[in-house]
Amino acid sequence: MDVRAIVEQLNGLDEDNLDMRLYFTRKKPNGRYQTFSPSIGDDLQRELKGIITNALDRVQDTEQREFSPIGSIDGCIETHSVDEVESFNDILASMEGDVVIRREIEPEEVSKLTFYCLNIGLEENRGNILFFRRVTKFNHLLKKGGLLGKFTSNDFEKLDDKLLGIDANVDIVIFRGEMLILNHVSLERIFSIQDQYFQKASQTLDLVERADRISNFDQFREDCLSDMRITRALTKILNEEERITQVFENFENVIQVIDIFDLEIEIEGNRQLVYQDKSQLMDLTRLIRDSFYRSLINQREGIDELH
């Protein structure tokens, strides 16, 4: 994503005539999204635009990498397609005019809101940019019997408990179908993509099961899907489907790797890996991905870590 170009477009907007909408959203227990859209005055619109612009300005020159379920690389930000995020359209649908809620938000509803979205329209019909950020809540202080207040002249006054904070950061930027992910964890929490991880990890496990190279496979599947780190790794592996097939077609090489790296994995009948317990999960996942290697020049043995 060309962050510099977006910053330039934001700086070029007429601050006396901003096309801006603010949404606060929560995910209900039934899995559906509920969105509120309060009105915002001109001064607040200008302040919000300044917050967004400054946040993007700080990452203009930051290296961008393709999103990985395993995690982000320090010093980098990630990009991703909205088509790969199943909940994105559901969230957008909750912001539509005939669905979005415009009444006053009740105190008990405020505490359930999880993120906000700022939708800014660009001039000359250049589209809209969406900015997502998890909200900062203060109700945890109130739950412990505390209160929030402010100084007015020489008086300390209690503030209303319906408080949400908007800080100076941005988690996700969406423009023309592309996501710029400034906070890896926030992508997962805002868009609830853990369910996608389980779905894709299950597809990977289906491919492995068809190869029939791991005994006690039902237990292996259950343990994989109960370990989020392994689930993320299997999600990433799904993009390398051909590699999975080739690994098990070269099973004699798998046996050799187990011997070279002294892996605690037994082999049954020279045709199956014996799964015993969770301590083997990472090594088996590395085998599935063909992560063990020997360098060509120095014959150095190593592991291509999942990232």
PDB file of C-alpha atoms in Angstrom:
ATOM      1  CA  MET A   1       0.000   0.000   0.000  1.00  0.00           C
ATOM      2  CA  ASP A   2       1.304   3.451  -0.907  1.00  0.00           C
ATOM      3  CA  VAL A   3       1.083   5.093   2.523  1.00  0.00           C
ATOM      4  CA  ARG A   4       2.741   8.287   1.360  1.00  0.00           C
ATOM      5  CA  ALA A   5       0.070   8.813  -1.308  1.00  0.00           C
ATOM      6  CA  ILE A   6      -2.709   8.287   1.244  1.00  0.00           C
ATOM      7  CA  VAL A   7      -1.144  10.815   3.622  1.00  0.00           C
ATOM      8  CA  GLU A   8      -0.942  13.322   0.778  1.00  0.00           C
ATOM      9  CA  GLN A   9      -4.606  12.795  -0.043  1.00  0.00           C
ATOM     10  CA  LEU A  10      -5.627  13.219   3.588  1.00  0.00           C
ATOM     11  CA  ASN A  11      -3.577  16.397   3.881  1.00  0.00           C
ATOM     12  CA  GLY A  12      -5.272  17.732   0.748  1.00  0.00           C
ATOM     13  CA  LEU A  13      -8.814  17.346   2.101  1.00  0.00           C
ATOM     14  CA  ASP A  14     -10.907  20.436   2.721  1.00  0.00           C
ATOM     15  CA  GLU A  15     -11.218  20.467   6.518  1.00  0.00           C
ATOM     16  CA  ASP A  16     -14.315  22.643   6.344  1.00  0.00           C
ATOM     17  CA  ASN A  17     -16.131  20.047   4.272  1.00  0.00           C
ATOM     18  CA  LEU A  18     -14.966  16.608   5.421  1.00  0.00           C
ATOM     19  CA  ASP A  19     -16.869  13.474   4.391  1.00  0.00           C
ATOM     20  CA  MET A  20     -16.417  11.424   7.555  1.00  0.00           C
ATOM     21  CA  ARG A  21     -18.403   8.834   9.449  1.00  0.00           C
ATOM     22  CA  LEU A  22     -17.547   7.216  12.772  1.00  0.00           C
ATOM     23  CA  TYR A  23     -18.716   3.736  13.794  1.00  0.00           C
ATOM     24  CA  PHE A  24     -18.435   1.766  17.034  1.00  0.00           C
ATOM     25  CA  THR A  25     -18.938  -1.987  16.767  1.00  0.00           C
ATOM     26  CA  ARG A  26     -19.238  -5.085  18.913  1.00  0.00           C
ATOM     27  CA  LYS A  27     -19.603  -8.754  18.078  1.00  0.00           C
ATOM     28  CA  LYS A  28     -22.688 -10.264  19.679  1.00  0.00           C
ATOM     29  CA  PRO A  29     -22.759 -13.751  21.235  1.00  0.00           C
ATOM     30  CA  ASN A  30     -24.649 -15.018  18.157  1.00  0.00           C
ATOM     31  CA  GLY A  31     -21.685 -14.056  15.969  1.00  0.00           C
ATOM     32  CA  ARG A  32     -23.370 -11.050  14.346  1.00  0.00           C
ATOM     33  CA  TYR A  33     -21.985  -7.522  14.464  1.00  0.00           C
ATOM     34  CA  GLN A  34     -23.844  -4.579  15.967  1.00  0.00           C
ATOM     35  CA  THR A  35     -22.703  -1.097  14.989  1.00  0.00           C
ATOM     36  CA  PHE A  36     -23.540   2.357  16.334  1.00  0.00           C
ATOM     37  CA  SER A  37     -22.899   5.549  14.388  1.00  0.00           C
ATOM     38  CA  PRO A  38     -22.925   8.710  16.510  1.00  0.00           C
ATOM     39  CA  SER A  39     -22.852  12.144  14.936  1.00  0.00           C
ATOM     40  CA  ILE A  40     -19.557  14.033  15.191  1.00  0.00           C
ATOM     41  CA  GLY A  41     -19.070  17.768  15.035  1.00  0.00           C
ATOM     42  CA  ASP A  42     -16.742  19.610  12.669  1.00  0.00           C
ATOM     43  CA  ASP A  43     -14.051  20.249  15.292  1.00  0.00           C
ATOM     44  CA  LEU A  44     -13.935  16.586  16.268  1.00  0.00           C
ATOM     45  CA  GLN A  45     -13.804  15.540  12.629  1.00  0.00           C
ATOM     46  CA  ARG A  46     -10.747  17.696  12.083  1.00  0.00           C
ATOM     47  CA  GLU A  47      -9.110  16.316  15.212  1.00  0.00           C
ATOM     48  CA  LEU A  48      -9.810  12.731  14.149  1.00  0.00           C
ATOM     49  CA  LYS A  49      -8.384  13.397  10.712  1.00  0.00           C
ATOM     50  CA  GLY A  50      -5.249  14.774  12.352  1.00  0.00           C
ATOM     51  CA  ILE A  51      -4.891  11.658  14.527  1.00  0.00           C
ATOM     52  CA  ILE A  52      -5.207   9.371  11.500  1.00  0.00           C
ATOM     53  CA  THR A  53      -2.817  11.395   9.360  1.00  0.00           C
ATOM     54  CA  ASN A  54      -0.155  11.520  12.071  1.00  0.00           C
ATOM     55  CA  ALA A  55      -0.451   7.770  12.693  1.00  0.00           C
ATOM     56  CA  LEU A  56       0.101   7.032   8.995  1.00  0.00           C
ATOM     57  CA  ASP A  57       2.886   9.572   8.735  1.00  0.00           C
ATOM     58  CA  ARG A  58       4.861   7.566  11.295  1.00  0.00           C
ATOM     59  CA  VAL A  59       4.854   4.431   9.107  1.00  0.00           C
ATOM     60  CA  GLN A  60       5.380   5.925   5.641  1.00  0.00           C
ATOM     61  CA  ASP A  61       8.827   4.385   5.276  1.00  0.00           C
ATOM     62  CA  THR A  62       8.235   1.156   7.203  1.00  0.00           C
ATOM     63  CA  GLU A  63       8.890  -2.076   5.303  1.00  0.00           C
ATOM     64  CA  GLN A  64       5.749  -3.959   4.276  1.00  0.00           C
ATOM     65  CA  ARG A  65       5.380  -7.753   4.207  1.00  0.00           C
ATOM     66  CA  GLU A  66       2.537 -10.076   3.254  1.00  0.00           C
ATOM     67  CA  PHE A  67       0.418 -11.074   6.254  1.00  0.00           C
ATOM     68  CA  SER A  68       1.404 -14.324   7.964  1.00  0.00           C
ATOM     69  CA  PRO A  69      -0.812 -16.130  10.502  1.00  0.00           C
ATOM     70  CA  ILE A  70       2.351 -17.022  12.429  1.00  0.00           C
ATOM     71  CA  GLY A  71       3.033 -13.402  13.364  1.00  0.00           C
ATOM     72  CA  SER A  72       4.614 -10.215  12.122  1.00  0.00           C
ATOM     73  CA  ILE A  73       8.317  -9.515  11.752  1.00  0.00           C
ATOM     74  CA  ASP A  74       9.766  -6.844  14.052  1.00  0.00           C
ATOM     75  CA  GLY A  75      10.154  -3.532  12.275  1.00  0.00           C
ATOM     76  CA  CYS A  76       7.674  -4.446   9.524  1.00  0.00           C
ATOM     77  CA  ILE A  77       3.991  -3.893   8.894  1.00  0.00           C
ATOM     78  CA  GLU A  78       1.811  -6.271   6.905  1.00  0.00           C
ATOM     79  CA  THR A  79      -0.543  -6.175   3.947  1.00  0.00           C
ATOM     80  CA  HIS A  80      -3.488  -8.441   3.269  1.00  0.00           C
ATOM     81  CA  SER A  81      -6.472  -8.655   0.937  1.00  0.00           C
ATOM     82  CA  VAL A  82      -9.926  -8.002   2.397  1.00  0.00           C
ATOM     83  CA  ASP A  83     -11.118 -10.975   0.331  1.00  0.00           C
ATOM     84  CA  GLU A  84      -9.118 -13.204   2.693  1.00  0.00           C
ATOM     85  CA  VAL A  85     -11.006 -11.944   5.771  1.00  0.00           C
ATOM     86  CA  GLU A  86     -14.402 -13.607   5.953  1.00  0.00           C
ATOM     87  CA  SER A  87     -15.943 -11.273   8.534  1.00  0.00           C
ATOM     88  CA  PHE A  88     -15.088  -8.067   6.660  1.00  0.00           C
ATOM     89  CA  ASN A  89     -18.304  -7.944   4.626  1.00  0.00           C
ATOM     90  CA  ASP A  90     -20.377  -8.758   7.711  1.00  0.00           C
ATOM     91  CA  ILE A  91     -18.828  -5.821   9.526  1.00  0.00           C
ATOM     92  CA  LEU A  92     -19.462  -3.515   6.564  1.00  0.00           C
ATOM     93  CA  ALA A  93     -23.064  -4.726   6.395  1.00  0.00           C
ATOM     94  CA  SER A  94     -23.579  -3.723  10.039  1.00  0.00           C
ATOM     95  CA  MET A  95     -22.625  -0.158   9.042  1.00  0.00           C
ATOM     96  CA  GLU A  96     -25.207   0.141   6.279  1.00  0.00           C
ATOM     97  CA  GLY A  97     -27.769   2.913   6.635  1.00  0.00           C
ATOM     98  CA  ASP A  98     -30.785   0.659   7.158  1.00  0.00           C
ATOM     99  CA  VAL A  99     -29.016  -1.434   9.800  1.00  0.00           C
ATOM    100  CA  VAL A 100     -26.638   0.836  11.710  1.00  0.00           C
ATOM    101  CA  ILE A 101     -27.942   2.132  15.047  1.00  0.00           C
ATOM    102  CA  ARG A 102     -28.094   5.900  15.499  1.00  0.00           C
ATOM    103  CA  ARG A 103     -29.829   6.144  18.877  1.00  0.00           C
ATOM    104  CA  GLU A 104     -27.994   6.918  22.119  1.00  0.00           C
ATOM    105  CA  ILE A 105     -25.715   4.109  23.265  1.00  0.00           C
ATOM    106  CA  GLU A 106     -26.697   2.687  26.641  1.00  0.00           C
ATOM    107  CA  PRO A 107     -23.988   2.339  29.355  1.00  0.00           C
ATOM    108  CA  GLU A 108     -24.159  -1.457  29.301  1.00  0.00           C
ATOM    109  CA  GLU A 109     -23.669  -1.373  25.514  1.00  0.00           C
ATOM    110  CA  VAL A 110     -20.626   0.896  25.736  1.00  0.00           C
ATOM    111  CA  SER A 111     -18.742  -1.667  27.783  1.00  0.00           C
ATOM    112  CA  LYS A 112     -19.255  -4.270  25.034  1.00  0.00           C
ATOM    113  CA  LEU A 113     -17.906  -2.230  22.127  1.00  0.00           C
ATOM    114  CA  THR A 114     -14.622  -3.623  20.847  1.00  0.00           C
ATOM    115  CA  PHE A 115     -13.456  -1.398  17.990  1.00  0.00           C
ATOM    116  CA  TYR A 116     -14.229   1.712  16.026  1.00  0.00           C
ATOM    117  CA  CYS A 117     -14.018   2.469  12.335  1.00  0.00           C
ATOM    118  CA  LEU A 118     -13.457   5.889  10.812  1.00  0.00           C
ATOM    119  CA  ASN A 119     -14.641   6.121   7.218  1.00  0.00           C
ATOM    120  CA  ILE A 120     -13.155   9.069   5.315  1.00  0.00           C
ATOM    121  CA  GLY A 121     -14.287   9.893   1.798  1.00  0.00           C
ATOM    122  CA  LEU A 122     -11.656  11.248  -0.589  1.00  0.00           C
ATOM    123  CA  GLU A 123     -12.308  14.116  -2.948  1.00  0.00           C
ATOM    124  CA  GLU A 124     -13.057  13.735  -6.663  1.00  0.00           C
ATOM    125  CA  ASN A 125     -14.693  10.327  -6.131  1.00  0.00           C
ATOM    126  CA  ARG A 126     -11.387   8.631  -5.340  1.00  0.00           C
ATOM    127  CA  GLY A 127     -13.066   6.260  -2.926  1.00  0.00           C
ATOM    128  CA  ASN A 128     -13.120   5.863   0.827  1.00  0.00           C
ATOM    129  CA  ILE A 129     -10.450   4.890   3.327  1.00  0.00           C
ATOM    130  CA  LEU A 130     -11.378   2.890   6.408  1.00  0.00           C
ATOM    131  CA  PHE A 131      -9.380   3.109   9.626  1.00  0.00           C
ATOM    132  CA  PHE A 132      -9.916   0.529  12.368  1.00  0.00           C
ATOM    133  CA  ARG A 133      -8.743   0.658  15.961  1.00  0.00           C
ATOM    134  CA  ARG A 134      -9.616  -1.252  19.110  1.00  0.00           C
ATOM    135  CA  VAL A 135     -11.285   1.064  21.598  1.00  0.00           C
ATOM    136  CA  THR A 136      -9.771   1.988  24.941  1.00  0.00           C
ATOM    137  CA  LYS A 137     -12.219   1.230  27.725  1.00  0.00           C
ATOM    138  CA  PHE A 138     -12.303   2.705  31.198  1.00  0.00           C
ATOM    139  CA  ASN A 139     -15.009   0.481  32.647  1.00  0.00           C
ATOM    140  CA  HIS A 140     -12.371  -1.830  34.188  1.00  0.00           C
ATOM    141  CA  LEU A 141     -11.616   0.987  36.641  1.00  0.00           C
ATOM    142  CA  LEU A 142     -15.295   1.401  37.446  1.00  0.00           C
ATOM    143  CA  LYS A 143     -15.771  -2.325  37.963  1.00  0.00           C
ATOM    144  CA  LYS A 144     -13.226  -2.167  40.770  1.00  0.00           C
ATOM    145  CA  GLY A 145     -15.256   0.452  42.574  1.00  0.00           C
ATOM    146  CA  GLY A 146     -13.313   3.433  41.250  1.00  0.00           C
ATOM    147  CA  LEU A 147     -14.446   6.495  39.384  1.00  0.00           C
ATOM    148  CA  LEU A 148     -13.272   8.877  36.701  1.00  0.00           C
ATOM    149  CA  GLY A 149     -13.241  12.621  37.125  1.00  0.00           C
ATOM    150  CA  LYS A 150     -11.942  15.947  35.884  1.00  0.00           C
ATOM    151  CA  PHE A 151     -10.933  19.279  37.384  1.00  0.00           C
ATOM    152  CA  THR A 152     -13.254  22.200  36.629  1.00  0.00           C
ATOM    153  CA  SER A 153     -11.880  25.409  38.115  1.00  0.00           C
ATOM    154  CA  ASN A 154     -11.094  24.267  41.649  1.00  0.00           C
ATOM    155  CA  ASP A 155     -13.642  21.440  41.716  1.00  0.00           C
ATOM    156  CA  PHE A 156     -13.158  17.759  40.991  1.00  0.00           C
ATOM    157  CA  GLU A 157     -16.219  16.400  39.194  1.00  0.00           C
ATOM    158  CA  LYS A 158     -17.178  12.824  38.465  1.00  0.00           C
ATOM    159  CA  LEU A 159     -17.378  12.002  34.780  1.00  0.00           C
ATOM    160  CA  ASP A 160     -20.119   9.979  33.148  1.00  0.00           C
ATOM    161  CA  ASP A 161     -19.280   6.272  33.153  1.00  0.00           C
ATOM    162  CA  LYS A 162     -20.099   5.900  29.428  1.00  0.00           C
ATOM    163  CA  LEU A 163     -16.505   6.486  28.379  1.00  0.00           C
ATOM    164  CA  LEU A 164     -14.469   5.203  25.469  1.00  0.00           C
ATOM    165  CA  GLY A 165     -11.023   6.373  24.504  1.00  0.00           C
ATOM    166  CA  ILE A 166      -9.648   7.103  21.040  1.00  0.00           C
ATOM    167  CA  ASP A 167      -5.883   7.217  21.199  1.00  0.00           C
ATOM    168  CA  ALA A 168      -3.293   8.372  18.665  1.00  0.00           C
ATOM    169  CA  ASN A 169      -2.836   5.003  16.960  1.00  0.00           C
ATOM    170  CA  VAL A 170      -4.371   3.074  14.076  1.00  0.00           C
ATOM    171  CA  ASP A 171      -4.532  -0.720  13.812  1.00  0.00           C
ATOM    172  CA  ILE A 172      -5.823  -1.374  10.286  1.00  0.00           C
ATOM    173  CA  VAL A 173      -6.083   0.775   7.140  1.00  0.00           C
ATOM    174  CA  ILE A 174      -8.261  -0.427   4.248  1.00  0.00           C
ATOM    175  CA  PHE A 175      -8.181   1.154   0.812  1.00  0.00           C
ATOM    176  CA  ARG A 176      -9.320  -0.330  -2.502  1.00  0.00           C
ATOM    177  CA  GLY A 177      -9.540  -3.854  -1.221  1.00  0.00           C
ATOM    178  CA  GLU A 178      -6.126  -3.877   0.462  1.00  0.00           C
ATOM    179  CA  MET A 179      -5.408  -3.941   4.173  1.00  0.00           C
ATOM    180  CA  LEU A 180      -2.424  -2.306   5.800  1.00  0.00           C
ATOM    181  CA  ILE A 181      -1.953  -4.000   9.169  1.00  0.00           C
ATOM    182  CA  LEU A 182      -0.147  -1.878  11.725  1.00  0.00           C
ATOM    183  CA  ASN A 183      -1.039  -4.178  14.615  1.00  0.00           C
ATOM    184  CA  HIS A 184      -1.037  -7.924  13.894  1.00  0.00           C
ATOM    185  CA  VAL A 185      -3.010  -8.929  16.982  1.00  0.00           C
ATOM    186  CA  SER A 186      -5.680  -6.324  16.310  1.00  0.00           C
ATOM    187  CA  LEU A 187      -6.423  -7.831  12.899  1.00  0.00           C
ATOM    188  CA  GLU A 188      -7.226 -11.122  14.583  1.00  0.00           C
ATOM    189  CA  ARG A 189      -9.315  -9.552  17.335  1.00  0.00           C
ATOM    190  CA  ILE A 190     -11.214  -6.974  15.310  1.00  0.00           C
ATOM    191  CA  PHE A 191     -12.088  -9.379  12.507  1.00  0.00           C
ATOM    192  CA  SER A 192     -12.338 -12.522  14.679  1.00  0.00           C
ATOM    193  CA  ILE A 193     -10.282 -14.587  12.258  1.00  0.00           C
ATOM    194  CA  GLN A 194      -9.461 -17.345  14.731  1.00  0.00           C
ATOM    195  CA  ASP A 195     -12.371 -19.294  13.229  1.00  0.00           C
ATOM    196  CA  GLN A 196     -10.653 -19.027   9.846  1.00  0.00           C
ATOM    197  CA  TYR A 197      -7.468 -20.438  11.348  1.00  0.00           C
ATOM    198  CA  PHE A 198      -9.325 -23.510  12.573  1.00  0.00           C
ATOM    199  CA  GLN A 199     -11.037 -23.960   9.219  1.00  0.00           C
ATOM    200  CA  LYS A 200      -7.824 -23.717   7.190  1.00  0.00           C
ATOM    201  CA  ALA A 201      -5.831 -25.780   9.668  1.00  0.00           C
ATOM    202  CA  SER A 202      -8.496 -28.475   9.337  1.00  0.00           C
ATOM    203  CA  GLN A 203      -8.095 -28.400   5.556  1.00  0.00           C
ATOM    204  CA  THR A 204      -4.343 -28.865   5.953  1.00  0.00           C
ATOM    205  CA  LEU A 205      -4.931 -31.788   8.301  1.00  0.00           C
ATOM    206  CA  ASP A 206      -7.308 -33.337   5.764  1.00  0.00           C
ATOM    207  CA  LEU A 207      -4.468 -33.359   3.221  1.00  0.00           C
ATOM    208  CA  VAL A 208      -2.107 -34.922   5.741  1.00  0.00           C
ATOM    209  CA  GLU A 209      -4.660 -37.561   6.709  1.00  0.00           C
ATOM    210  CA  ARG A 210      -5.088 -38.589   3.074  1.00  0.00           C
ATOM    211  CA  ALA A 211      -1.379 -39.334   2.867  1.00  0.00           C
ATOM    212  CA  ASP A 212      -1.891 -41.869   5.687  1.00  0.00           C
ATOM    213  CA  ARG A 213       1.611 -41.352   7.069  1.00  0.00           C
ATOM    214  CA  ILE A 214       0.766 -40.531  10.716  1.00  0.00           C
ATOM    215  CA  SER A 215      -0.703 -43.128  13.056  1.00  0.00           C
ATOM    216  CA  ASN A 216      -3.107 -42.195  15.866  1.00  0.00           C
ATOM    217  CA  PHE A 217      -4.215 -39.422  13.539  1.00  0.00           C
ATOM    218  CA  ASP A 218      -7.492 -38.535  15.292  1.00  0.00           C
ATOM    219  CA  GLN A 219      -5.559 -37.646  18.456  1.00  0.00           C
ATOM    220  CA  PHE A 220      -3.001 -35.764  16.382  1.00  0.00           C
ATOM    221  CA  ARG A 221      -5.771 -33.696  14.777  1.00  0.00           C
ATOM    222  CA  GLU A 222      -7.401 -32.935  18.122  1.00  0.00           C
ATOM    223  CA  ASP A 223      -4.120 -31.852  19.694  1.00  0.00           C
ATOM    224  CA  CYS A 224      -3.205 -29.681  16.695  1.00  0.00           C
ATOM    225  CA  LEU A 225      -6.496 -27.814  16.814  1.00  0.00           C
ATOM    226  CA  SER A 226      -6.204 -27.257  20.567  1.00  0.00           C
ATOM    227  CA  ASP A 227      -2.813 -25.541  20.167  1.00  0.00           C
ATOM    228  CA  MET A 228      -3.147 -22.066  18.666  1.00  0.00           C
ATOM    229  CA  ARG A 229       0.507 -21.891  17.648  1.00  0.00           C
ATOM    230  CA  ILE A 230       0.193 -25.130  15.675  1.00  0.00           C
ATOM    231  CA  THR A 231      -3.157 -24.038  14.238  1.00  0.00           C
ATOM    232  CA  ARG A 232      -1.564 -20.845  12.923  1.00  0.00           C
ATOM    233  CA  ALA A 233       1.319 -22.826  11.432  1.00  0.00           C
ATOM    234  CA  LEU A 234      -1.053 -25.252   9.694  1.00  0.00           C
ATOM    235  CA  THR A 235      -3.021 -22.287   8.332  1.00  0.00           C
ATOM    236  CA  LYS A 236       0.119 -20.929   6.704  1.00  0.00           C
ATOM    237  CA  ILE A 237       1.076 -24.373   5.382  1.00  0.00           C
ATOM    238  CA  LEU A 238      -2.202 -24.583   3.451  1.00  0.00           C
ATOM    239  CA  ASN A 239      -0.730 -22.074   0.995  1.00  0.00           C
ATOM    240  CA  GLU A 240       1.994 -24.644   0.298  1.00  0.00           C
ATOM    241  CA  GLU A 241      -0.254 -27.602  -0.517  1.00  0.00           C
ATOM    242  CA  GLU A 242       2.136 -29.030  -3.126  1.00  0.00           C
ATOM    243  CA  ARG A 243       4.927 -29.129  -0.546  1.00  0.00           C
ATOM    244  CA  ILE A 244       2.784 -31.281   1.771  1.00  0.00           C
ATOM    245  CA  THR A 245       2.173 -33.855  -0.977  1.00  0.00           C
ATOM    246  CA  GLN A 246       5.819 -33.996  -1.987  1.00  0.00           C
ATOM    247  CA  VAL A 247       7.003 -34.559   1.588  1.00  0.00           C
ATOM    248  CA  PHE A 248       5.024 -37.743   1.979  1.00  0.00           C
ATOM    249  CA  GLU A 249       5.887 -38.953  -1.516  1.00  0.00           C
ATOM    250  CA  ASN A 250       9.534 -38.897  -0.369  1.00  0.00           C
ATOM    251  CA  PHE A 251       8.968 -40.753   2.882  1.00  0.00           C
ATOM    252  CA  GLU A 252      12.453 -42.279   2.923  1.00  0.00           C
ATOM    253  CA  ASN A 253      13.784 -38.722   3.202  1.00  0.00           C
ATOM    254  CA  VAL A 254      11.451 -38.081   6.132  1.00  0.00           C
ATOM    255  CA  ILE A 255      12.961 -41.064   7.906  1.00  0.00           C
ATOM    256  CA  GLN A 256      16.459 -39.739   7.175  1.00  0.00           C
ATOM    257  CA  VAL A 257      15.584 -36.297   8.610  1.00  0.00           C
ATOM    258  CA  ILE A 258      14.262 -37.883  11.809  1.00  0.00           C
ATOM    259  CA  ASP A 259      17.600 -39.666  12.175  1.00  0.00           C
ATOM    260  CA  ILE A 260      19.806 -36.640  11.317  1.00  0.00           C
ATOM    261  CA  PHE A 261      18.009 -34.277  13.683  1.00  0.00           C
ATOM    262  CA  ASP A 262      17.476 -36.938  16.348  1.00  0.00           C
ATOM    263  CA  LEU A 263      13.733 -36.279  16.494  1.00  0.00           C
ATOM    264  CA  GLU A 264      11.767 -38.212  19.099  1.00  0.00           C
ATOM    265  CA  ILE A 265       9.384 -39.711  16.557  1.00  0.00           C
ATOM    266  CA  GLU A 266       9.075 -43.447  16.099  1.00  0.00           C
ATOM    267  CA  ILE A 267       8.444 -45.062  12.714  1.00  0.00           C
ATOM    268  CA  GLU A 268       5.998 -47.942  12.368  1.00  0.00           C
ATOM    269  CA  GLY A 269       6.454 -50.511   9.617  1.00  0.00           C
ATOM    270  CA  ASN A 270       8.698 -48.132   7.705  1.00  0.00           C
ATOM    271  CA  ARG A 271       5.577 -46.332   6.442  1.00  0.00           C
ATOM    272  CA  GLN A 272       4.019 -44.320   9.284  1.00  0.00           C
ATOM    273  CA  LEU A 273       5.126 -41.794  11.882  1.00  0.00           C
ATOM    274  CA  VAL A 274       3.834 -42.720  15.310  1.00  0.00           C
ATOM    275  CA  TYR A 275       2.100 -39.834  17.075  1.00  0.00           C
ATOM    276  CA  GLN A 276       2.251 -40.213  20.851  1.00  0.00           C
ATOM    277  CA  ASP A 277       1.780 -36.854  22.565  1.00  0.00           C
ATOM    278  CA  LYS A 278       1.777 -33.069  22.225  1.00  0.00           C
ATOM    279  CA  SER A 279       5.530 -32.790  22.645  1.00  0.00           C
ATOM    280  CA  GLN A 280       5.838 -33.987  19.030  1.00  0.00           C
ATOM    281  CA  LEU A 281       3.481 -31.443  17.493  1.00  0.00           C
ATOM    282  CA  MET A 282       6.048 -28.858  16.430  1.00  0.00           C
ATOM    283  CA  ASP A 283       8.489 -31.381  14.963  1.00  0.00           C
ATOM    284  CA  LEU A 284       5.705 -33.099  13.027  1.00  0.00           C
ATOM    285  CA  THR A 285       4.481 -29.734  11.754  1.00  0.00           C
ATOM    286  CA  ARG A 286       8.009 -28.905  10.592  1.00  0.00           C
ATOM    287  CA  LEU A 287       8.201 -32.262   8.807  1.00  0.00           C
ATOM    288  CA  ILE A 288       4.895 -31.607   7.060  1.00  0.00           C
ATOM    289  CA  ARG A 289       6.211 -28.256   5.843  1.00  0.00           C
ATOM    290  CA  ASP A 290       9.637 -29.644   4.856  1.00  0.00           C
ATOM    291  CA  SER A 291      11.357 -27.183   7.177  1.00  0.00           C
ATOM    292  CA  PHE A 292      14.537 -29.203   7.854  1.00  0.00           C
ATOM    293  CA  TYR A 293      17.476 -28.534   5.519  1.00  0.00           C
ATOM    294  CA  ARG A 294      21.184 -29.026   4.860  1.00  0.00           C
ATOM    295  CA  SER A 295      23.062 -26.122   3.237  1.00  0.00           C
ATOM    296  CA  LEU A 296      24.753 -26.721  -0.118  1.00  0.00           C
ATOM    297  CA  ILE A 297      28.131 -25.177   0.648  1.00  0.00           C
ATOM    298  CA  ASN A 298      28.946 -26.031   4.251  1.00  0.00           C
ATOM    299  CA  GLN A 299      26.479 -28.909   4.580  1.00  0.00           C
ATOM    300  CA  ARG A 300      25.128 -27.062   7.607  1.00  0.00           C
ATOM    301  CA  GLU A 301      21.981 -28.575   9.094  1.00  0.00           C
ATOM    302  CA  GLY A 302      19.194 -26.281  10.169  1.00  0.00           C
ATOM    303  CA  ILE A 303      15.489 -25.583  10.483  1.00  0.00           C
ATOM    304  CA  ASP A 304      13.500 -23.092   8.424  1.00  0.00           C
ATOM    305  CA  GLU A 305      11.336 -21.777  11.250  1.00  0.00           C
ATOM    306  CA  LEU A 306       7.660 -21.159  10.629  1.00  0.00           C
ATOM    307  CA  HIS A 307       7.204 -17.411  10.098  1.00  0.00           C
TER     308      HIS A 307
END
